[in-house]
Structures are given as structure tokens and as C-alpha cells.
């Protein structure tokens, strides 16, 4: 599987002409731009995006109030499925970072959200970003998965979770799935799971 058609990997430093850390962003394709806007709109009561133009890029930032992290940096990808998936009945995203980077950008102590959205099911998935950004970082176009059953459960109940083994390690992660209308609760859960993982 390759990058989605329409993705343009032109880079956008967060600030030009000043001596401050820069967040590198790529221009997102049409499907991802729609998903970005839906993600932000689902959190309108709890978050604000500093710049609406940022929603045309990957990642984009959201500033939030308690109980969510104060600054969330969202790497959102279109979530797809295919008969050739290693695990039948699974959906996946492929992580492609700006400038073929190997690590998520945590400038300004941002909490990284690794997310996928499937427009047919109208459901989001939230992976444990820290679990995938270890050692030498994230291989280019790395795929991460979630079971269809978990997505269908989220469609029915609002929020669902799934524990999955991390390939090549003895570790596991919990993936959270959510409808757009229950995304605030799903992000609170994702944040809590990340804290628990750090202190365990």
C-alpha cells in the first residue's frame, strides 16, 4: 500500500524568520483534510485550533482544557482495509512523516495523537503514539492496525478498545476507537492509558 493520491509532502515550518523550534508539517490530501476538520469539529467545545489553515496539514495542533492534554499534535491518516491484510478483518493506517522523518514532533511538549479515520464507517481509531516511536524511530510508511470488530463496537457503543501485540516486541498497546460524537471521551481514555503506560 502506498501514500494516498493527492498527498503533497511540501513542508511547512511553524514559524519562518524567527529563532524558535519549528514543527515540520506536510500538506494533507483531500480525504485527510476532511478528517482533520471533522476531528477538530468534534472537539469544538473543548479545544481550539490555533490556525484553521493548519487543518490542511499533517500534523495539526489543538489546544485543550482539562481533562485533555493542553496541547495535542494530531497525526491523522485515512484508515483502509484490503483483502491482503496480514490480519484478516483489520483496518490500517500507514505512518508517513514530513520529510521522511523517523520521529513524531513533540515541540512545545505536545502530546502526540496518532489517529486514523474511515469515512465509510465514520469512525476514528487512536493508537499509542509513544509505543511506535521508540529506538531509531518509525520506519517510513509503517502500517498499524485495528480490528474491524473494534470499529463496529465503537459504532454501536460510542467508544471501544482493543489490546494488540506490538510486532517484534514483548509489548502491547491499547487502541481506542470512537464515533465523532464521542471523540472527547475517547481522547480522555487515550490520554489516561498513556499516563498509565508511562508510570507502569
Short mmCIF file of C-alpha atoms in Angstrom, two decimals:
data_model
loop_
_atom_site.label_atom_id
_atom_site.label_comp_id
_atom_site.label_asym_id
_atom_site.label_seq_id
_atom_site.Cartn_x
_atom_site.Cartn_y
_atom_site.Cartn_z
CA UNK A 1 0.00 0.00 0.00
CA UNK A 2 1.31 3.47 -0.83
CA UNK A 3 0.58 7.04 0.21
CA UNK A 4 -2.89 8.24 -0.70
CA UNK A 5 -3.29 10.02 -4.00
CA UNK A 6 -3.34 13.78 -3.62
CA UNK A 7 -0.96 13.93 -0.68
CA UNK A 8 1.64 16.65 -1.23
CA UNK A 9 4.66 16.48 1.03
CA UNK A 10 5.64 20.15 0.81
CA UNK A 11 6.94 21.18 4.21
CA UNK A 12 5.56 23.97 6.36
CA UNK A 13 7.71 25.25 9.24
CA UNK A 14 5.50 26.55 12.02
CA UNK A 15 7.45 29.78 12.12
CA UNK A 16 9.55 31.46 9.47
CA UNK A 17 12.25 34.03 10.08
CA UNK A 18 12.48 33.57 13.85
CA UNK A 19 14.83 31.56 16.01
CA UNK A 20 12.26 29.21 17.52
CA UNK A 21 11.79 25.45 17.18
CA UNK A 22 9.83 24.57 14.07
CA UNK A 23 7.19 21.90 13.63
CA UNK A 24 7.52 20.35 10.20
CA UNK A 25 4.18 19.72 8.52
CA UNK A 26 3.14 18.27 5.18
CA UNK A 27 0.13 19.26 3.09
CA UNK A 28 -2.60 16.67 3.52
CA UNK A 29 -4.72 15.17 0.74
CA UNK A 30 -8.42 15.97 0.39
CA UNK A 31 -9.62 12.98 2.42
CA UNK A 32 -7.29 13.77 5.30
CA UNK A 33 -8.23 17.46 5.25
CA UNK A 34 -11.89 16.44 5.64
CA UNK A 35 -10.99 14.10 8.51
CA UNK A 36 -8.89 16.82 10.18
CA UNK A 37 -11.84 19.20 10.13
CA UNK A 38 -14.21 16.55 11.48
CA UNK A 39 -11.75 15.71 14.26
CA UNK A 40 -11.44 19.38 15.28
CA UNK A 41 -15.20 20.00 14.99
CA UNK A 42 -15.88 17.01 17.25
CA UNK A 43 -13.83 18.76 19.95
CA UNK A 44 -15.13 22.28 19.38
CA UNK A 45 -16.43 22.60 22.96
CA UNK A 46 -13.10 21.58 24.48
CA UNK A 47 -10.40 22.63 22.02
CA UNK A 48 -9.33 25.40 19.72
CA UNK A 49 -7.06 25.12 16.70
CA UNK A 50 -4.58 27.98 16.61
CA UNK A 51 -4.92 28.38 12.86
CA UNK A 52 -7.69 26.92 10.71
CA UNK A 53 -5.24 26.71 7.80
CA UNK A 54 -3.29 24.23 9.91
CA UNK A 55 -6.14 21.78 9.38
CA UNK A 56 -4.95 21.43 5.79
CA UNK A 57 -1.69 19.95 7.07
CA UNK A 58 -0.34 16.94 8.91
CA UNK A 59 0.16 17.21 11.82
CA UNK A 60 -2.16 19.90 13.13
CA UNK A 61 -2.35 21.25 16.69
CA UNK A 62 -5.27 21.60 19.07
CA UNK A 63 -5.17 23.45 22.39
CA UNK A 64 -7.44 21.94 25.01
CA UNK A 65 -8.66 22.32 28.56
CA UNK A 66 -8.56 19.75 31.38
CA UNK A 67 -9.15 16.79 31.35
CA UNK A 68 -7.45 16.71 27.93
CA UNK A 69 -3.73 17.46 27.41
CA UNK A 70 -3.07 21.22 26.98
CA UNK A 71 -1.51 20.81 23.52
CA UNK A 72 -2.33 17.91 21.22
CA UNK A 73 -0.42 17.38 17.97
CA UNK A 74 -2.59 15.23 15.70
CA UNK A 75 -1.14 12.94 13.04
CA UNK A 76 -4.31 11.77 11.28
CA UNK A 77 -4.39 9.30 8.37
CA UNK A 78 -7.08 7.70 6.24
CA UNK A 79 -7.83 4.22 7.58
CA UNK A 80 -8.37 1.49 4.99
CA UNK A 81 -8.77 -2.26 4.68
CA UNK A 82 -7.74 -4.71 1.97
CA UNK A 83 -8.12 -8.48 1.45
CA UNK A 84 -4.33 -8.85 1.54
CA UNK A 85 -4.06 -7.56 5.13
CA UNK A 86 -1.81 -9.71 7.30
CA UNK A 87 -4.63 -9.96 9.83
CA UNK A 88 -7.97 -10.61 8.18
CA UNK A 89 -10.73 -8.22 9.17
CA UNK A 90 -8.24 -5.47 10.07
CA UNK A 91 -8.07 -1.81 9.10
CA UNK A 92 -4.81 0.07 8.95
CA UNK A 93 -3.09 3.38 8.55
CA UNK A 94 0.38 3.96 7.16
CA UNK A 95 2.57 6.38 9.08
CA UNK A 96 4.34 8.76 6.71
CA UNK A 97 6.05 11.66 8.48
CA UNK A 98 7.04 15.00 6.92
CA UNK A 99 10.40 14.94 5.15
CA UNK A 100 10.52 11.17 5.71
CA UNK A 101 11.22 11.82 9.38
CA UNK A 102 11.56 8.99 11.87
CA UNK A 103 10.04 10.58 14.97
CA UNK A 104 6.85 12.39 15.91
CA UNK A 105 7.39 16.07 16.66
CA UNK A 106 6.85 16.92 20.34
CA UNK A 107 8.00 20.55 20.13
CA UNK A 108 6.41 22.66 22.91
CA UNK A 109 5.75 19.47 24.92
CA UNK A 110 2.91 18.46 22.64
CA UNK A 111 1.06 15.23 23.34
CA UNK A 112 1.04 13.28 20.08
CA UNK A 113 -2.20 11.76 18.83
CA UNK A 114 -1.75 9.01 16.23
CA UNK A 115 -5.15 8.61 14.61
CA UNK A 116 -6.97 7.08 11.68
CA UNK A 117 -10.38 7.79 10.19
CA UNK A 118 -12.51 5.66 7.90
CA UNK A 119 -15.12 7.73 6.01
CA UNK A 120 -17.32 4.72 5.19
CA UNK A 121 -17.66 3.59 8.81
CA UNK A 122 -17.38 7.19 10.09
CA UNK A 123 -15.18 6.12 12.97
CA UNK A 124 -11.81 7.18 14.38
CA UNK A 125 -9.03 4.99 15.82
CA UNK A 126 -6.42 6.24 18.30
CA UNK A 127 -3.17 4.32 18.67
CA UNK A 128 -0.49 4.71 21.37
CA UNK A 129 1.93 7.04 19.57
CA UNK A 130 4.74 6.55 22.11
CA UNK A 131 4.61 2.78 21.64
CA UNK A 132 5.54 3.18 17.97
CA UNK A 133 8.16 5.93 18.29
CA UNK A 134 10.95 4.07 20.06
CA UNK A 135 14.65 3.47 19.42
CA UNK A 136 15.60 4.59 15.93
CA UNK A 137 12.05 5.71 15.32
CA UNK A 138 9.29 4.86 12.90
CA UNK A 139 10.09 3.13 9.60
CA UNK A 140 8.80 5.05 6.58
CA UNK A 141 5.23 4.02 5.71
CA UNK A 142 4.89 1.78 8.76
CA UNK A 143 1.44 0.19 8.97
CA UNK A 144 -0.52 -0.13 12.22
CA UNK A 145 -3.81 -1.98 12.52
CA UNK A 146 -7.09 -2.22 14.37
CA UNK A 147 -9.69 -4.97 14.08
CA UNK A 148 -12.94 -4.32 12.25
CA UNK A 149 -14.84 -5.76 15.24
CA UNK A 150 -13.42 -2.98 17.42
CA UNK A 151 -14.54 -0.33 14.95
CA UNK A 152 -18.02 -1.85 14.73
CA UNK A 153 -18.25 -1.93 18.52
CA UNK A 154 -17.35 1.76 18.62
CA UNK A 155 -20.02 2.50 16.02
CA UNK A 156 -22.56 0.82 18.29
CA UNK A 157 -21.40 1.90 21.75
CA UNK A 158 -19.56 5.14 21.01
CA UNK A 159 -16.14 4.09 22.35
CA UNK A 160 -14.34 0.73 22.19
CA UNK A 161 -10.84 -0.50 22.93
CA UNK A 162 -8.59 -3.30 21.76
CA UNK A 163 -5.28 -4.64 23.05
CA UNK A 164 -2.84 -5.62 20.33
CA UNK A 165 0.67 -7.08 20.39
CA UNK A 166 3.41 -4.84 19.03
CA UNK A 167 5.23 -6.70 16.30
CA UNK A 168 8.80 -7.70 17.11
CA UNK A 169 8.48 -6.90 20.83
CA UNK A 170 7.07 -8.32 24.04
CA UNK A 171 5.00 -5.17 24.46
CA UNK A 172 1.35 -4.47 23.69
CA UNK A 173 -0.73 -1.35 23.19
CA UNK A 174 -4.36 -0.43 23.68
CA UNK A 175 -6.07 1.09 20.65
CA UNK A 176 -9.17 3.20 21.21
CA UNK A 177 -11.94 3.58 18.61
CA UNK A 178 -14.67 6.19 18.60
CA UNK A 179 -17.52 7.78 16.71
CA UNK A 180 -17.05 11.52 16.08
CA UNK A 181 -19.67 12.44 18.69
CA UNK A 182 -17.85 10.50 21.42
CA UNK A 183 -14.33 11.60 20.44
CA UNK A 184 -13.82 13.74 23.58
CA UNK A 185 -14.40 10.70 25.81
CA UNK A 186 -12.14 8.56 23.60
CA UNK A 187 -9.32 11.10 23.83
CA UNK A 188 -9.66 11.27 27.60
CA UNK A 189 -9.29 7.49 27.65
CA UNK A 190 -6.32 7.61 25.27
CA UNK A 191 -4.64 10.21 27.49
CA UNK A 192 -5.29 8.17 30.64
CA UNK A 193 -3.93 4.99 29.03
CA UNK A 194 -0.78 6.84 28.01
CA UNK A 195 -0.25 8.08 31.58
CA UNK A 196 -0.79 4.57 32.96
CA UNK A 197 1.73 3.16 30.48
CA UNK A 198 4.35 5.74 31.49
CA UNK A 199 4.06 5.03 35.22
CA UNK A 200 3.70 1.25 34.98
#
